[in-house]
mmCIF file of C-alpha atoms in Angstrom:
data_model
loop_
_atom_site.group_PDB
_atom_site.id
_atom_site.type_symbol
_atom_site.label_atom_id
_atom_site.label_comp_id
_atom_site.label_asym_id
_atom_site.label_seq_id
_atom_site.Cartn_x
_atom_site.Cartn_y
_atom_site.Cartn_z
ATOM 1 C CA ASP N 1 -23.988 -12.607 -8.280
ATOM 2 C CA GLN N 2 -23.552 -10.566 -4.640
ATOM 3 C CA GLN N 3 -23.160 -6.896 -5.418
ATOM 4 C CA VAL N 4 -22.418 -4.129 -2.709
ATOM 5 C CA LYS N 5 -22.925 -0.412 -2.848
ATOM 6 C CA GLN N 6 -21.817 2.298 -1.370
ATOM 7 C CA ASN N 7 -24.039 5.559 -2.060
ATOM 8 C CA SER N 8 -22.352 7.742 -0.498
ATOM 9 C CA PRO N 9 -18.905 9.523 -1.992
ATOM 10 C CA SER N 10 -17.738 11.086 0.781
ATOM 11 C CA LEU N 11 -17.944 12.101 4.297
ATOM 12 C CA SER N 12 -17.095 14.671 6.880
ATOM 13 C CA VAL N 13 -16.777 15.166 10.810
ATOM 14 C CA GLN N 14 -15.616 16.833 13.244
ATOM 15 C CA GLU N 15 -12.583 14.993 15.359
ATOM 16 C CA GLY N 16 -13.928 12.978 18.210
ATOM 17 C CA ARG N 17 -17.266 12.590 17.239
ATOM 18 C CA ILE N 18 -19.041 9.342 15.578
ATOM 19 C CA SER N 19 -18.461 8.476 12.081
ATOM 20 C CA ILE N 20 -21.044 6.032 10.197
ATOM 21 C CA LEU N 21 -20.160 4.180 6.882
ATOM 22 C CA ASN N 22 -22.856 2.621 5.071
ATOM 23 C CA CYS N 23 -22.673 -0.216 2.694
ATOM 24 C CA ASP N 24 -25.832 -1.953 0.872
ATOM 25 C CA TYR N 25 -25.973 -5.610 -0.522
ATOM 26 C CA THR N 26 -28.050 -7.335 -2.589
ATOM 27 C CA ASN N 27 -27.988 -11.188 -2.003
ATOM 28 C CA SER N 28 -29.083 -12.663 1.501
ATOM 29 C CA MET N 29 -27.308 -15.781 1.124
ATOM 30 C CA PHE N 30 -23.874 -14.789 1.697
ATOM 31 C CA ASP N 31 -21.134 -15.763 4.255
ATOM 32 C CA TYR N 32 -19.515 -12.784 5.823
ATOM 33 C CA PHE N 33 -18.620 -9.041 4.929
ATOM 34 C CA LEU N 34 -14.986 -6.799 5.169
ATOM 35 C CA TRP N 35 -14.080 -3.755 5.568
ATOM 36 C CA TYR N 36 -10.945 -2.223 3.817
ATOM 37 C CA LYS N 37 -9.320 1.041 4.519
ATOM 38 C CA LYS N 38 -7.042 3.201 1.611
ATOM 39 C CA TYR N 39 -4.763 5.936 2.268
ATOM 40 C CA PRO N 40 -3.997 7.606 -1.030
ATOM 41 C CA ALA N 41 -1.101 5.716 -2.704
ATOM 42 C CA GLU N 42 -1.179 2.360 -0.688
ATOM 43 C CA GLY N 43 -2.467 -0.409 -1.272
ATOM 44 C CA PRO N 44 -6.249 -1.174 0.923
ATOM 45 C CA THR N 45 -5.297 -2.732 4.653
ATOM 46 C CA PHE N 46 -7.940 -5.093 5.948
ATOM 47 C CA LEU N 47 -10.106 -3.390 9.139
ATOM 48 C CA ILE N 48 -12.756 -5.222 10.274
ATOM 49 C CA SER N 49 -15.343 -8.274 9.172
ATOM 50 C CA ILE N 50 -18.214 -9.658 10.344
ATOM 51 C CA SER N 51 -19.932 -13.174 9.429
ATOM 52 C CA SER N 52 -23.267 -13.823 8.820
ATOM 53 C CA ILE N 53 -24.351 -15.287 12.064
ATOM 54 C CA LYS N 54 -23.488 -12.377 14.083
ATOM 55 C CA ASP N 55 -25.241 -8.913 14.323
ATOM 56 C CA LYS N 56 -22.201 -7.066 15.088
ATOM 57 C CA ASN N 57 -18.058 -7.218 15.981
ATOM 58 C CA GLU N 58 -16.109 -4.577 17.880
ATOM 59 C CA ASP N 59 -12.274 -4.228 17.197
ATOM 60 C CA GLY N 60 -11.454 -0.992 19.053
ATOM 61 C CA ARG N 61 -13.029 2.009 18.199
ATOM 62 C CA PHE N 62 -14.167 0.529 14.791
ATOM 63 C CA THR N 63 -17.646 -1.437 15.087
ATOM 64 C CA VAL N 64 -19.267 -3.152 12.077
ATOM 65 C CA PHE N 65 -23.437 -4.147 12.373
ATOM 66 C CA LEU N 66 -25.446 -5.876 10.213
ATOM 67 C CA ASN N 67 -29.015 -5.737 9.536
ATOM 68 C CA LYS N 68 -29.901 -8.672 7.124
ATOM 69 C CA SER N 69 -33.385 -7.723 6.926
ATOM 70 C CA ALA N 70 -32.373 -4.410 5.696
ATOM 71 C CA LYS N 71 -29.722 -6.032 3.583
ATOM 72 C CA HIS N 72 -27.225 -3.339 4.829
ATOM 73 C CA LEU N 73 -24.132 -3.513 6.959
ATOM 74 C CA SER N 74 -22.248 0.207 8.588
ATOM 75 C CA LEU N 75 -19.302 0.976 10.088
ATOM 76 C CA HIS N 76 -19.313 3.005 12.890
ATOM 77 C CA ILE N 77 -15.543 4.930 14.172
ATOM 78 C CA VAL N 78 -16.093 6.173 17.911
ATOM 79 C CA PRO N 79 -13.978 8.219 18.374
ATOM 80 C CA SER N 80 -12.989 9.484 15.202
ATOM 81 C CA GLN N 81 -9.244 10.734 14.783
ATOM 82 C CA PRO N 82 -7.284 12.845 12.017
ATOM 83 C CA GLY N 83 -5.540 9.332 11.316
ATOM 84 C CA ASP N 84 -8.687 7.899 10.381
ATOM 85 C CA SER N 85 -9.448 10.078 6.879
ATOM 86 C CA ALA N 86 -9.342 7.450 4.046
ATOM 87 C CA VAL N 87 -11.475 5.867 1.561
ATOM 88 C CA TYR N 88 -13.006 2.568 3.176
ATOM 89 C CA PHE N 89 -14.222 0.218 1.081
ATOM 90 C CA CYS N 90 -17.325 -2.859 1.788
ATOM 91 C CA ALA N 91 -16.565 -6.039 0.444
ATOM 92 C CA GLY N 92 -17.911 -9.319 0.450
ATOM 93 C CA PRO N 93 -17.642 -12.962 -1.770
ATOM 94 C CA VAL N 94 -19.114 -12.852 -4.877
ATOM 95 C CA PHE N 95 -21.463 -15.978 -3.786
ATOM 96 C CA GLN N 96 -21.546 -17.875 -1.085
ATOM 97 C CA GLY N 97 -18.245 -20.157 -0.795
ATOM 98 C CA ALA N 98 -16.832 -17.985 -3.389
ATOM 99 C CA GLN N 99 -12.798 -17.008 -3.610
ATOM 100 C CA LYS N 100 -13.095 -13.737 -5.112
ATOM 101 C CA LEU N 101 -14.854 -10.373 -3.675
ATOM 102 C CA VAL N 102 -16.802 -7.658 -5.186
ATOM 103 C CA PHE N 103 -16.200 -4.234 -3.458
ATOM 104 C CA GLY N 104 -18.438 -0.896 -3.014
ATOM 105 C CA GLN N 105 -17.180 2.180 -4.606
ATOM 106 C CA GLY N 106 -15.609 3.529 -1.489
ATOM 107 C CA THR N 107 -16.609 6.692 0.622
ATOM 108 C CA ARG N 108 -13.631 8.915 1.113
ATOM 109 C CA LEU N 109 -13.717 9.951 5.226
ATOM 110 C CA THR N 110 -12.374 13.066 6.251
ATOM 111 C CA ILE N 111 -12.237 13.770 9.719
ATOM 112 C CA ASN N 112 -12.281 17.545 10.785
ATOM 113 C CA PRO N 113 -9.798 18.934 13.500
ATOM 114 C CA ASP V 1 3.487 -9.975 8.067
ATOM 115 C CA VAL V 2 2.340 -10.846 5.113
ATOM 116 C CA LYS V 3 3.966 -8.889 2.543
ATOM 117 C CA VAL V 4 2.540 -8.012 -1.306
ATOM 118 C CA THR V 5 5.125 -6.276 -3.440
ATOM 119 C CA GLN V 6 4.526 -4.582 -7.143
ATOM 120 C CA SER V 7 7.667 -4.213 -8.681
ATOM 121 C CA SER V 8 6.580 -0.966 -10.314
ATOM 122 C CA ARG V 9 4.896 2.315 -7.971
ATOM 123 C CA TYR V 10 5.144 4.122 -11.396
ATOM 124 C CA LEU V 11 4.833 3.442 -15.005
ATOM 125 C CA VAL V 12 4.064 5.632 -18.143
ATOM 126 C CA LYS V 13 3.783 3.847 -21.609
ATOM 127 C CA ARG V 14 2.441 4.645 -25.344
ATOM 128 C CA THR V 15 -0.476 2.991 -26.672
ATOM 129 C CA GLY V 16 -0.088 0.030 -28.297
ATOM 130 C CA GLU V 17 2.994 -0.974 -25.976
ATOM 131 C CA LYS V 18 2.684 -4.775 -23.788
ATOM 132 C CA VAL V 19 3.335 -3.609 -20.567
ATOM 133 C CA PHE V 20 4.116 -5.977 -18.003
ATOM 134 C CA LEU V 21 3.097 -5.509 -13.718
ATOM 135 C CA GLU V 22 4.923 -8.137 -11.261
ATOM 136 C CA CYS V 23 3.657 -8.736 -8.063
ATOM 137 C CA VAL V 24 4.976 -10.721 -5.398
ATOM 138 C CA GLN V 25 3.950 -12.412 -2.110
ATOM 139 C CA ASP V 26 5.807 -14.096 0.715
ATOM 140 C CA MET V 27 3.310 -15.449 2.431
ATOM 141 C CA ASP V 28 2.551 -18.928 0.459
ATOM 142 C CA HIS V 29 -0.675 -17.997 -0.239
ATOM 143 C CA GLU V 30 -2.964 -19.786 -2.926
ATOM 144 C CA ASN V 31 -4.989 -17.099 -4.051
ATOM 145 C CA MET V 32 -3.722 -13.947 -5.874
ATOM 146 C CA PHE V 33 -5.717 -11.074 -7.680
ATOM 147 C CA TRP V 34 -5.474 -8.106 -10.130
ATOM 148 C CA TYR V 35 -7.740 -5.698 -9.405
ATOM 149 C CA ARG V 36 -8.011 -1.788 -10.727
ATOM 150 C CA GLN V 37 -8.975 0.835 -8.564
ATOM 151 C CA ASP V 38 -10.884 3.822 -10.571
ATOM 152 C CA PRO V 39 -12.289 7.108 -9.352
ATOM 153 C CA GLY V 40 -16.077 6.505 -8.450
ATOM 154 C CA LEU V 41 -16.262 2.706 -9.505
ATOM 155 C CA GLY V 42 -14.420 1.213 -6.555
ATOM 156 C CA LEU V 43 -11.922 -2.241 -7.114
ATOM 157 C CA ARG V 44 -12.591 -4.037 -9.765
ATOM 158 C CA LEU V 45 -11.412 -7.609 -10.341
ATOM 159 C CA ILE V 46 -9.304 -8.338 -13.481
ATOM 160 C CA TYR V 47 -7.906 -12.081 -13.150
ATOM 161 C CA PHE V 48 -7.370 -14.484 -10.132
ATOM 162 C CA SER V 49 -5.576 -17.148 -9.456
ATOM 163 C CA TYR V 50 -6.642 -19.977 -7.041
ATOM 164 C CA ASP V 51 -3.551 -22.095 -8.002
ATOM 165 C CA VAL V 52 -0.405 -21.984 -10.229
ATOM 166 C CA LYS V 53 -0.902 -22.422 -13.824
ATOM 167 C CA MET V 54 -4.595 -21.824 -12.602
ATOM 168 C CA LYS V 55 -6.714 -18.653 -13.737
ATOM 169 C CA GLU V 56 -9.729 -17.097 -13.817
ATOM 170 C CA LYS V 57 -11.755 -14.315 -15.374
ATOM 171 C CA GLY V 58 -13.069 -11.207 -12.922
ATOM 172 C CA ASP V 59 -15.572 -8.749 -14.038
ATOM 173 C CA ILE V 60 -13.520 -7.004 -16.672
ATOM 174 C CA PRO V 61 -10.740 -9.578 -18.288
ATOM 175 C CA GLU V 62 -10.651 -7.657 -21.569
ATOM 176 C CA GLY V 63 -7.604 -6.158 -23.220
ATOM 177 C CA TYR V 64 -5.751 -8.096 -20.110
ATOM 178 C CA SER V 65 -4.162 -11.828 -19.843
ATOM 179 C CA VAL V 66 -2.328 -13.163 -16.886
ATOM 180 C CA SER V 67 0.376 -15.189 -15.689
ATOM 181 C CA ARG V 68 0.692 -17.940 -12.724
ATOM 182 C CA GLU V 69 4.499 -20.187 -13.532
ATOM 183 C CA LYS V 70 5.278 -19.654 -9.447
ATOM 184 C CA LYS V 71 2.900 -20.153 -6.233
ATOM 185 C CA GLU V 72 4.558 -16.210 -5.269
ATOM 186 C CA ARG V 73 4.137 -14.535 -8.544
ATOM 187 C CA PHE V 74 1.483 -13.112 -10.508
ATOM 188 C CA SER V 75 1.733 -11.174 -13.617
ATOM 189 C CA LEU V 76 -0.655 -8.837 -15.442
ATOM 190 C CA ILE V 77 0.176 -8.269 -19.371
ATOM 191 C CA LEU V 78 -1.362 -5.517 -21.273
ATOM 192 C CA GLU V 79 -1.249 -7.193 -24.592
ATOM 193 C CA SER V 80 -1.846 -3.593 -26.530
ATOM 194 C CA ALA V 81 -1.904 -0.708 -24.083
ATOM 195 C CA SER V 82 -4.857 1.710 -24.462
ATOM 196 C CA THR V 83 -5.893 4.803 -22.616
ATOM 197 C CA ASN V 84 -8.926 3.651 -21.405
ATOM 198 C CA GLN V 85 -6.619 1.422 -19.069
ATOM 199 C CA THR V 86 -4.811 4.251 -17.607
ATOM 200 C CA SER V 87 -5.488 3.318 -13.854
ATOM 201 C CA MET V 88 -4.388 2.543 -10.359
ATOM 202 C CA TYR V 89 -3.470 -1.261 -10.569
ATOM 203 C CA LEU V 90 -3.890 -3.406 -7.045
ATOM 204 C CA CYS V 91 -1.885 -7.105 -6.978
ATOM 205 C CA ALA V 92 -3.438 -8.920 -3.712
ATOM 206 C CA SER V 93 -2.982 -12.218 -2.071
ATOM 207 C CA SER V 94 -4.975 -14.014 0.167
ATOM 208 C CA LEU V 95 -5.629 -18.189 1.854
ATOM 209 C CA PRO V 96 -8.339 -19.829 0.295
ATOM 210 C CA GLN V 97 -11.410 -17.714 1.615
ATOM 211 C CA ARG V 98 -12.975 -21.072 3.835
ATOM 212 C CA ARG V 99 -13.278 -18.863 6.546
ATOM 213 C CA TYR V 100 -13.926 -14.939 7.127
ATOM 214 C CA ASN V 101 -10.826 -14.002 8.467
ATOM 215 C CA SER V 102 -8.812 -14.615 5.964
ATOM 216 C CA PRO V 103 -8.702 -11.327 4.486
ATOM 217 C CA LEU V 104 -7.402 -9.988 1.164
ATOM 218 C CA HIS V 105 -3.956 -8.528 1.383
ATOM 219 C CA PHE V 106 -2.822 -5.717 -1.004
ATOM 220 C CA GLY V 107 0.460 -4.237 -2.483
ATOM 221 C CA ASN V 108 0.373 -0.372 -2.794
ATOM 222 C CA GLY V 109 -0.216 -0.285 -6.332
ATOM 223 C CA THR V 110 0.999 0.309 -9.839
ATOM 224 C CA ARG V 111 -0.323 3.696 -11.015
ATOM 225 C CA LEU V 112 0.020 3.386 -14.884
ATOM 226 C CA THR V 113 -0.542 6.160 -17.299
ATOM 227 C CA VAL V 114 -1.082 5.000 -21.053
ATOM 228 C CA THR V 115 -0.321 8.082 -23.038
#
């Protein structure tokens, strides 16, 4: 089964700079990965995804990069804004074609003014 | 917009009580999920349902059961609540994961405290 790991529990970035959140996975057979954002006392909301056939996907200030050889994906936020302060989770199917998702441990991003 | 509604935002229950957490979605999604979120552990899947009356165990099903009698409603049941079940519980729904743009839509969560 797929595992996803976010090794940084927290990250602090100055407003206007780039935020880079990282995620490692174990199984090279996968369909896609997703990033979710979570504010306190709210459920996670879908942010951006990337399929296995791409190495980059961009949506406004958010870009996800996929490095298949390193089994690594990263989320870039440029420029970072105070409203980006939240917990970010990467997630992927438990196995290829699975309906269930497995989530990383999350990274708490704090944007400092 | 998809709406996933969890019946309670906060619950306080005593050890040994039977607890029901209710979740309703309004987008006719086939899939529904129950996750719990704990600090440092991320979101862990308790149970998953891909159709009415169909269910699959997730990673941590012990001490929980589920019920899906109608497509829009998915209930999580703690048969005999214990203090280690104190957590944030998140319900989610989705279309079948045939394509990568079928993300999960989450409710706002239920913060359960078992004393």
